[in-house]
CSV table of C-alpha atoms and ligand atoms in Angstrom, one decimal:
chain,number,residue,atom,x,y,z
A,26,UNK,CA,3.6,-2.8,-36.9
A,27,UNK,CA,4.8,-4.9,-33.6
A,28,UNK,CA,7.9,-2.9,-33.8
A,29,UNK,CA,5.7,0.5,-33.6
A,30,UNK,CA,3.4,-1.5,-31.0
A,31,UNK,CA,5.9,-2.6,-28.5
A,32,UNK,CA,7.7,0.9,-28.8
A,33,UNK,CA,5.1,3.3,-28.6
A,34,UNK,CA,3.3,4.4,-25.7
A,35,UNK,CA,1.4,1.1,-25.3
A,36,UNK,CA,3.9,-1.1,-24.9
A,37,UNK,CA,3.9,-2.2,-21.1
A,38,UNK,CA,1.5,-4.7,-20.0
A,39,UNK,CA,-0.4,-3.3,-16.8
A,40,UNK,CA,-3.4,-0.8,-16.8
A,41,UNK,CA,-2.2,3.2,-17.9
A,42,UNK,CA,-1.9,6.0,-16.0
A,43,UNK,CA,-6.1,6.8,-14.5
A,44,UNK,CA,-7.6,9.5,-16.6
A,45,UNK,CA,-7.7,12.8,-15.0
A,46,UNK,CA,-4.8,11.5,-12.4
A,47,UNK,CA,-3.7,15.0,-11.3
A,48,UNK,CA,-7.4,16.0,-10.8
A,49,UNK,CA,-8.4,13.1,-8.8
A,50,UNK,CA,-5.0,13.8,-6.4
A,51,UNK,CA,-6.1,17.4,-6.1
A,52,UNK,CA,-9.7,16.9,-5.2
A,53,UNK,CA,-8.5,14.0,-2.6
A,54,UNK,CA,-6.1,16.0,-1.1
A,55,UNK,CA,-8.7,19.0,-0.1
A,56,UNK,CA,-11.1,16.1,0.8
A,57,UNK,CA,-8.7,14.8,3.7
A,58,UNK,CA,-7.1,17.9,4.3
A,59,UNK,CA,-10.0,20.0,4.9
A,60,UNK,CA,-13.1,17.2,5.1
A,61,UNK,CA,-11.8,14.1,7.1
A,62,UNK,CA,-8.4,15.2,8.6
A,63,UNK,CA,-8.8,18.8,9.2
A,64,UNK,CA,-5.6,18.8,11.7
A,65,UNK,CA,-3.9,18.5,8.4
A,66,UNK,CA,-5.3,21.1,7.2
A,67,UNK,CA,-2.0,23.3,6.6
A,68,UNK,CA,-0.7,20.9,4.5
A,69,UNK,CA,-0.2,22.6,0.9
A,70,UNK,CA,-2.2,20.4,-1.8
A,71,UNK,CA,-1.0,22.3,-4.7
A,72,UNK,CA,2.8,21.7,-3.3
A,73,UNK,CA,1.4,17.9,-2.5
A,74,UNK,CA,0.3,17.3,-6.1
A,75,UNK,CA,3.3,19.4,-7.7
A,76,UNK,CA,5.5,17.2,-5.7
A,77,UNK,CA,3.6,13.7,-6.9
A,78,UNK,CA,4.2,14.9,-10.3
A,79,UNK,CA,7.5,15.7,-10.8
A,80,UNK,CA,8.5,12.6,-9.2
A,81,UNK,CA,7.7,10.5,-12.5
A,82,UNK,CA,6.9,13.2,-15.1
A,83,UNK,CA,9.5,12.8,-17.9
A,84,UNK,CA,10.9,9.7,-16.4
A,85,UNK,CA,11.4,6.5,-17.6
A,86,UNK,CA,8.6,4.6,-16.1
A,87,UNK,CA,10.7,1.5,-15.1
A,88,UNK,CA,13.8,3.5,-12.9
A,89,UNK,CA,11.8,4.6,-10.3
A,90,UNK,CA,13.8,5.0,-6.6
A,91,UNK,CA,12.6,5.8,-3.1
A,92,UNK,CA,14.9,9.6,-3.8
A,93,UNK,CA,12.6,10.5,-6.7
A,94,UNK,CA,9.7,10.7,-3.9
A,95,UNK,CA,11.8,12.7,-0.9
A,96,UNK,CA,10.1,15.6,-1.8
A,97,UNK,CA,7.0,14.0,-1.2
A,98,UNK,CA,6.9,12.0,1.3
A,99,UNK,CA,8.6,15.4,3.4
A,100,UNK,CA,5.6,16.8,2.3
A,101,UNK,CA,3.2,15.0,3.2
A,102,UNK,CA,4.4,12.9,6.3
A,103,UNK,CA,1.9,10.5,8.5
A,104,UNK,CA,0.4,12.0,11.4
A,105,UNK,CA,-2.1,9.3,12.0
A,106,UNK,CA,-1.2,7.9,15.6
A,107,UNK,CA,1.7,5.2,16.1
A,108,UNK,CA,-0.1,2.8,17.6
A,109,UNK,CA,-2.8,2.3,16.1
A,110,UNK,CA,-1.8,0.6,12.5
A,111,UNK,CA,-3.0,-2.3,10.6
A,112,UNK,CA,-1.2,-3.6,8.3
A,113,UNK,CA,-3.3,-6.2,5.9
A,114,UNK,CA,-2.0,-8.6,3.1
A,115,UNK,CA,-5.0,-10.2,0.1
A,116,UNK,CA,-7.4,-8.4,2.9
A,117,UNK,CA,-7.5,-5.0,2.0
A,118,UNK,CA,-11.4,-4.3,2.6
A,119,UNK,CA,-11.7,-6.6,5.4
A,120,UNK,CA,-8.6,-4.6,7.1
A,121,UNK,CA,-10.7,-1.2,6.2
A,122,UNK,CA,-13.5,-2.3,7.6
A,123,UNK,CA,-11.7,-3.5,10.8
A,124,UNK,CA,-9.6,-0.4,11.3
A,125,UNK,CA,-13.0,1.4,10.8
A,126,UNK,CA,-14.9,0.0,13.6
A,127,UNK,CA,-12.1,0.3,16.1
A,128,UNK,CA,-10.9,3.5,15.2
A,129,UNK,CA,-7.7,2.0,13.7
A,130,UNK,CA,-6.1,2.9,10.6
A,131,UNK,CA,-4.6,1.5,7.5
A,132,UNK,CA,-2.0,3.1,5.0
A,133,UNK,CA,-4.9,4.5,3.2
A,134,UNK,CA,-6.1,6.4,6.3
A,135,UNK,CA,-2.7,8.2,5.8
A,136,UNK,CA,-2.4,11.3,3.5
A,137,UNK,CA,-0.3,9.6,0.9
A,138,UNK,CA,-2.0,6.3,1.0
A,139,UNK,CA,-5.3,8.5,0.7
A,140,UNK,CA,-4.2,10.2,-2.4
A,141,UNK,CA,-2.7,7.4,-4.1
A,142,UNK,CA,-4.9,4.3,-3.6
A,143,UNK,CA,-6.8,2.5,-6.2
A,144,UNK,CA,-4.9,4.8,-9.1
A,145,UNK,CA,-2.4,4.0,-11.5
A,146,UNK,CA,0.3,6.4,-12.8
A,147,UNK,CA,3.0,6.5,-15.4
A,148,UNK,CA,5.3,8.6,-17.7
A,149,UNK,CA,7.2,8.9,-20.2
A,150,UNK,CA,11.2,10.5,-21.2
A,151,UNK,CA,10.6,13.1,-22.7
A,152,UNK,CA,6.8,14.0,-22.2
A,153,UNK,CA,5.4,16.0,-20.3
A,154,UNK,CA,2.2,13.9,-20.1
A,155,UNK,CA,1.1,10.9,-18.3
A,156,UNK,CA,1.0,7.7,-20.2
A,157,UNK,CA,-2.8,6.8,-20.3
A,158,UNK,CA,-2.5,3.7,-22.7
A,159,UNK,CA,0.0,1.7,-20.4
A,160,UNK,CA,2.1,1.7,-17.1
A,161,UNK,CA,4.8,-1.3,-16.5
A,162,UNK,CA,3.5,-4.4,-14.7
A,163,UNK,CA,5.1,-5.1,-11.7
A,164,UNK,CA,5.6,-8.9,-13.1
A,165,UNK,CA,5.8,-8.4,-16.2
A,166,UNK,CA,7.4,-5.7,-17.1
A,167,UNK,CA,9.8,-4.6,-14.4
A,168,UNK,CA,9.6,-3.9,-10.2
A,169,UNK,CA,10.9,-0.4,-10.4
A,170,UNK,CA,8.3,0.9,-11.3
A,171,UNK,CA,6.9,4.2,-10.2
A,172,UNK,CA,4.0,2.6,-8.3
A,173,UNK,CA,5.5,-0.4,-6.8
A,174,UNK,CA,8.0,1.8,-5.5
A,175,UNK,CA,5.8,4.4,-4.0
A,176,UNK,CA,3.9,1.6,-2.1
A,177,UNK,CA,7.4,0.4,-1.3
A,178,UNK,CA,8.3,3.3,0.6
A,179,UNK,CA,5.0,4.1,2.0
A,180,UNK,CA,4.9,0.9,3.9
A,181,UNK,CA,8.4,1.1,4.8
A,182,UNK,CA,7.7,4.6,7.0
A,183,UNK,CA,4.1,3.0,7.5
A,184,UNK,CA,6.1,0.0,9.2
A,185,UNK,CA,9.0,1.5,10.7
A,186,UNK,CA,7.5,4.2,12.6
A,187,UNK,CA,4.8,2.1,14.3
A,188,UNK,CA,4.8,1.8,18.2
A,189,UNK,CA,2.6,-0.6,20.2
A,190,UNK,CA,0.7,-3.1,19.4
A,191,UNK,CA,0.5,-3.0,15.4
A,192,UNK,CA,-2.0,-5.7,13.7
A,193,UNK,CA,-2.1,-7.6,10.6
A,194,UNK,CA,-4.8,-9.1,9.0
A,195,UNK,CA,-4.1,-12.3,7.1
A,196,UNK,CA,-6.5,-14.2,5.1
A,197,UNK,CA,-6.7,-18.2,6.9
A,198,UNK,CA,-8.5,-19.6,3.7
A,199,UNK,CA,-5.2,-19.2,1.2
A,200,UNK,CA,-2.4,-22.0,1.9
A,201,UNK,CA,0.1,-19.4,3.1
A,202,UNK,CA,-1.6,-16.9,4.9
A,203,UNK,CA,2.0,-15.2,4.8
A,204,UNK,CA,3.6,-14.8,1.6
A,205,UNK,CA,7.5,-13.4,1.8
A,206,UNK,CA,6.9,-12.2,-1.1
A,207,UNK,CA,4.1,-9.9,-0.7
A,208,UNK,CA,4.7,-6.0,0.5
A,209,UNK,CA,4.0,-7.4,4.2
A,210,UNK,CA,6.2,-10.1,4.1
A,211,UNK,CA,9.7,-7.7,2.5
A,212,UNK,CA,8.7,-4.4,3.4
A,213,UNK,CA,6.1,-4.0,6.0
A,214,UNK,CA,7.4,-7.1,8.6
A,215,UNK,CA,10.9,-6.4,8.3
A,216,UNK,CA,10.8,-3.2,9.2
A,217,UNK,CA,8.8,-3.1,12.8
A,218,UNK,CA,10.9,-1.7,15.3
A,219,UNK,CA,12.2,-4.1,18.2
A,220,UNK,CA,9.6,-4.1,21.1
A,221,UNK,CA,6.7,-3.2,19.0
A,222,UNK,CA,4.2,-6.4,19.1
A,223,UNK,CA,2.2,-7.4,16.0
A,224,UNK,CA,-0.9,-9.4,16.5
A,225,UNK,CA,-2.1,-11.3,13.3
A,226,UNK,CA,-5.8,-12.6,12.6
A,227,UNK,CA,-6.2,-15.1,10.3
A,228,UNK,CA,-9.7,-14.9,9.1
A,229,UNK,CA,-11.1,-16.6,6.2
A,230,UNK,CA,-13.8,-16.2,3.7
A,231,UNK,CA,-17.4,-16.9,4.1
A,232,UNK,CA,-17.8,-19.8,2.5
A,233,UNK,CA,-14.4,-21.1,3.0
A,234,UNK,CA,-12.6,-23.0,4.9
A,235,UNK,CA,-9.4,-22.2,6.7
A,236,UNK,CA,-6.8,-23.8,5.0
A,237,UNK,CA,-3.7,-21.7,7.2
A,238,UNK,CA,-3.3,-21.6,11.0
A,239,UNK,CA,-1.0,-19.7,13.4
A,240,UNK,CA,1.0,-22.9,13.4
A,241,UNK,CA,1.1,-23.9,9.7
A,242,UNK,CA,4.7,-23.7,8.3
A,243,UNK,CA,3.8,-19.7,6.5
A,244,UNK,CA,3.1,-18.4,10.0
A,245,UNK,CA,6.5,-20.3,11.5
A,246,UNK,CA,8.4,-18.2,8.9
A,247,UNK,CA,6.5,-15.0,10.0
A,248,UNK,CA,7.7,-15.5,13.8
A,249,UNK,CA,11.3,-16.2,12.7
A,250,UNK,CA,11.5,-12.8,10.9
A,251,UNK,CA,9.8,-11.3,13.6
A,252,UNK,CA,11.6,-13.0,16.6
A,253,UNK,CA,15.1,-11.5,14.4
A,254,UNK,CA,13.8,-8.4,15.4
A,255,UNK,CA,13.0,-8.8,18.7
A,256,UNK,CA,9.3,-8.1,17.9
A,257,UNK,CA,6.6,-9.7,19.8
A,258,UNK,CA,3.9,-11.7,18.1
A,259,UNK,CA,0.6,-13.0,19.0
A,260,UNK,CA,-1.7,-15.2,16.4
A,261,UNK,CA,-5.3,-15.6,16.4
A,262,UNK,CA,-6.9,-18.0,13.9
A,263,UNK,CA,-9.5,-20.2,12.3
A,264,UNK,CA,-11.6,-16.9,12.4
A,265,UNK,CA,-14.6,-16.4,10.3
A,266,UNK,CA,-15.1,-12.9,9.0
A,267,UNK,CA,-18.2,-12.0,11.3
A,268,UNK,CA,-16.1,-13.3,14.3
A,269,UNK,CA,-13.4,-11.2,13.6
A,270,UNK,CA,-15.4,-8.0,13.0
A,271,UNK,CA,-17.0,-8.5,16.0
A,272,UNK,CA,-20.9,-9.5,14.8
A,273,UNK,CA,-22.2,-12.4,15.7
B,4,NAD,P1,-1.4,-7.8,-1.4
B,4,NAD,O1,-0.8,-9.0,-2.0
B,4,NAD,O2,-2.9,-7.9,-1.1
B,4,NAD,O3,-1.2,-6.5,-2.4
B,4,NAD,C1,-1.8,-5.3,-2.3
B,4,NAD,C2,-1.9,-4.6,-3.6
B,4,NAD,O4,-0.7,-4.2,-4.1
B,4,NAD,C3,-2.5,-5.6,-4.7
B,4,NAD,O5,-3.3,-4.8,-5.6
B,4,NAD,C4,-1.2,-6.1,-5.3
B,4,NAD,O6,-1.5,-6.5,-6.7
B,4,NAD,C5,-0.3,-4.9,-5.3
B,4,NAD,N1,1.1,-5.2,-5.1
B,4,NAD,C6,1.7,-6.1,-4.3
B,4,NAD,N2,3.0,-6.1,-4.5
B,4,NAD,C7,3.2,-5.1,-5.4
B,4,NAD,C8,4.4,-4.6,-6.1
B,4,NAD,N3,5.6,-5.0,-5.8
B,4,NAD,N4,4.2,-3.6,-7.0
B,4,NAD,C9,2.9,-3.2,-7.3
B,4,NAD,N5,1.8,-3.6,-6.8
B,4,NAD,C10,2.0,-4.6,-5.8
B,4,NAD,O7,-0.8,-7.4,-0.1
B,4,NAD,P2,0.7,-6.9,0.2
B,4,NAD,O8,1.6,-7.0,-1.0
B,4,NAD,O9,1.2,-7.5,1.5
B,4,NAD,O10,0.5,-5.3,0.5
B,4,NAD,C11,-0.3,-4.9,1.5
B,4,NAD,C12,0.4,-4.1,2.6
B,4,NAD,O11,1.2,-3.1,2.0
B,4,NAD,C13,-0.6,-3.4,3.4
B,4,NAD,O12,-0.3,-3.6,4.8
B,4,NAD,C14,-0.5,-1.9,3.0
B,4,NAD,O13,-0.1,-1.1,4.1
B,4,NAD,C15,0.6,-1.8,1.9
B,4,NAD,N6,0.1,-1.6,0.5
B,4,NAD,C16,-1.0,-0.9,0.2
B,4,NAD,C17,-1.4,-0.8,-1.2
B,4,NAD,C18,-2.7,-0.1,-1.7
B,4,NAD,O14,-3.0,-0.3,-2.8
B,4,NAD,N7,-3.4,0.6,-0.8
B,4,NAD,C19,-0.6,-1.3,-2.2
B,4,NAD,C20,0.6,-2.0,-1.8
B,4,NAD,C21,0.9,-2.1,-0.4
């Protein structure tokens, strides 16, 4: 019975593919295209979500590359503005809520990001279908997978093709507000162009206290990579979350 278990389609350890995946890309797609970006709004949907799903359709789910999603990502290219970005790492609504007031935007304010975020997506050689019992687990079961690498190359164009002053916000109440580890730290940092200049917040949680600052030995490693690059960095911290959005 384990042999059956660990072969079959349930086998991997992180959540399967969201029920009704294709719909929910299709209905987002029209949603930005038509609703909240309408300057996008010659961009093909069906093309879009044909695109998405012959990237990993049939595929096994843990040899996913940047090539299988070309197609898409020619498809669907950013046009949010340059220099307005902000990147976040553990602060995704915070950052959200951020870009929102100022009229910034994050990755998810992008097509692509817009489709893709909060959903999980798998498949499977020789099936046509999406796996909906499991996907591969980044840390468990392998880092090529079809979603980490998707996210991968997102942030990498995300990263690479900002201008200006790009921000990042960092949450001050973990140890290391900058984890090398994290899609910031490989991807998204080491991919700024040179001139660019990123300004990080380190905020922390109501109720917490800041435990990082912008000279605690995480951030030090931030301005190395950065200072590699000849990108510019400024660092503002022991910010609590209503400072930081502005409210007092
Ligand atoms: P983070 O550690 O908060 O991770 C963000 C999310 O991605 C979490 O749900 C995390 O579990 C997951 N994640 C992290 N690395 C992953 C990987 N290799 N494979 C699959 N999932 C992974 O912050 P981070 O890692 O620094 O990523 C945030 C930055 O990268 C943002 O600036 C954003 O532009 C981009 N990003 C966005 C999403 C998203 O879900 N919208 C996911 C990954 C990356």
């Amino acid at each position: 019975i384990y042999k059956w278990y660990r072969s079959g389609l349930n086998r991997w350890h992180g959540p399967g593919s969201t029920p009704d995946f294709q719909d929910i890309i299709e209905d987002r797609c029209y949603n930005y295209t038509q609703r909240i970006r309408p300057d996008s709004r010659s961009r093909n949907c069906q093309e879009i979500k044909q695109a998405f799903m012959s990237a990993f359709i049939s595929k096994d789910p843990c040899k996913a590359t940047k090539e299988d999603y070309r197609r898409l990502i020619d498809l669907a290219d950013p046009t949010v503005p340059c220099n307005k970005r902000v990147l976040w790492s553990k602060t995704k609504e915070l950052a959200r809520e951020y870009a929102k007031l100022r009229g910034l935007v994050t990755l998810e304010d992008t097509l692509l990001g817009f489709l893709a975020d909060r959903l999980h997506w798998c498949g499977e050689p020789g099936s046509p279908d999406l796996n909906t019992w499991s996907c591969p687990d980044w840390e468990k079961d392998c880092r090529t997978n079809y979603r980490s690498v998707f996210w991968e190359v997102l942030s990498e164009r995300f990263a690479e093709s900002a201008c200006g002053t790009v921000q990042v916000v960092l949450d001050g109440s973990l140890e290391n507000a900058f984890n090398e580890m994290s899609i910031f730290g490989r991807v998204e940092a080491p991919n700024l162009k040179p001139m660019v200049t990123l300004q990080a917040w380190l905020v922390h949680d109501p109720g917490k206290p800041p435990r990082d600052s912008c000279s605690g030995s995480s951030i030090t490693k931030l301005k190395s990579i950065l200072s590699e690059r000849n990108v510019r960095f400024i660092c503002r911290d022991n910010l609590s979350r209503d400072e930081f959005l502005g409210r007092f």
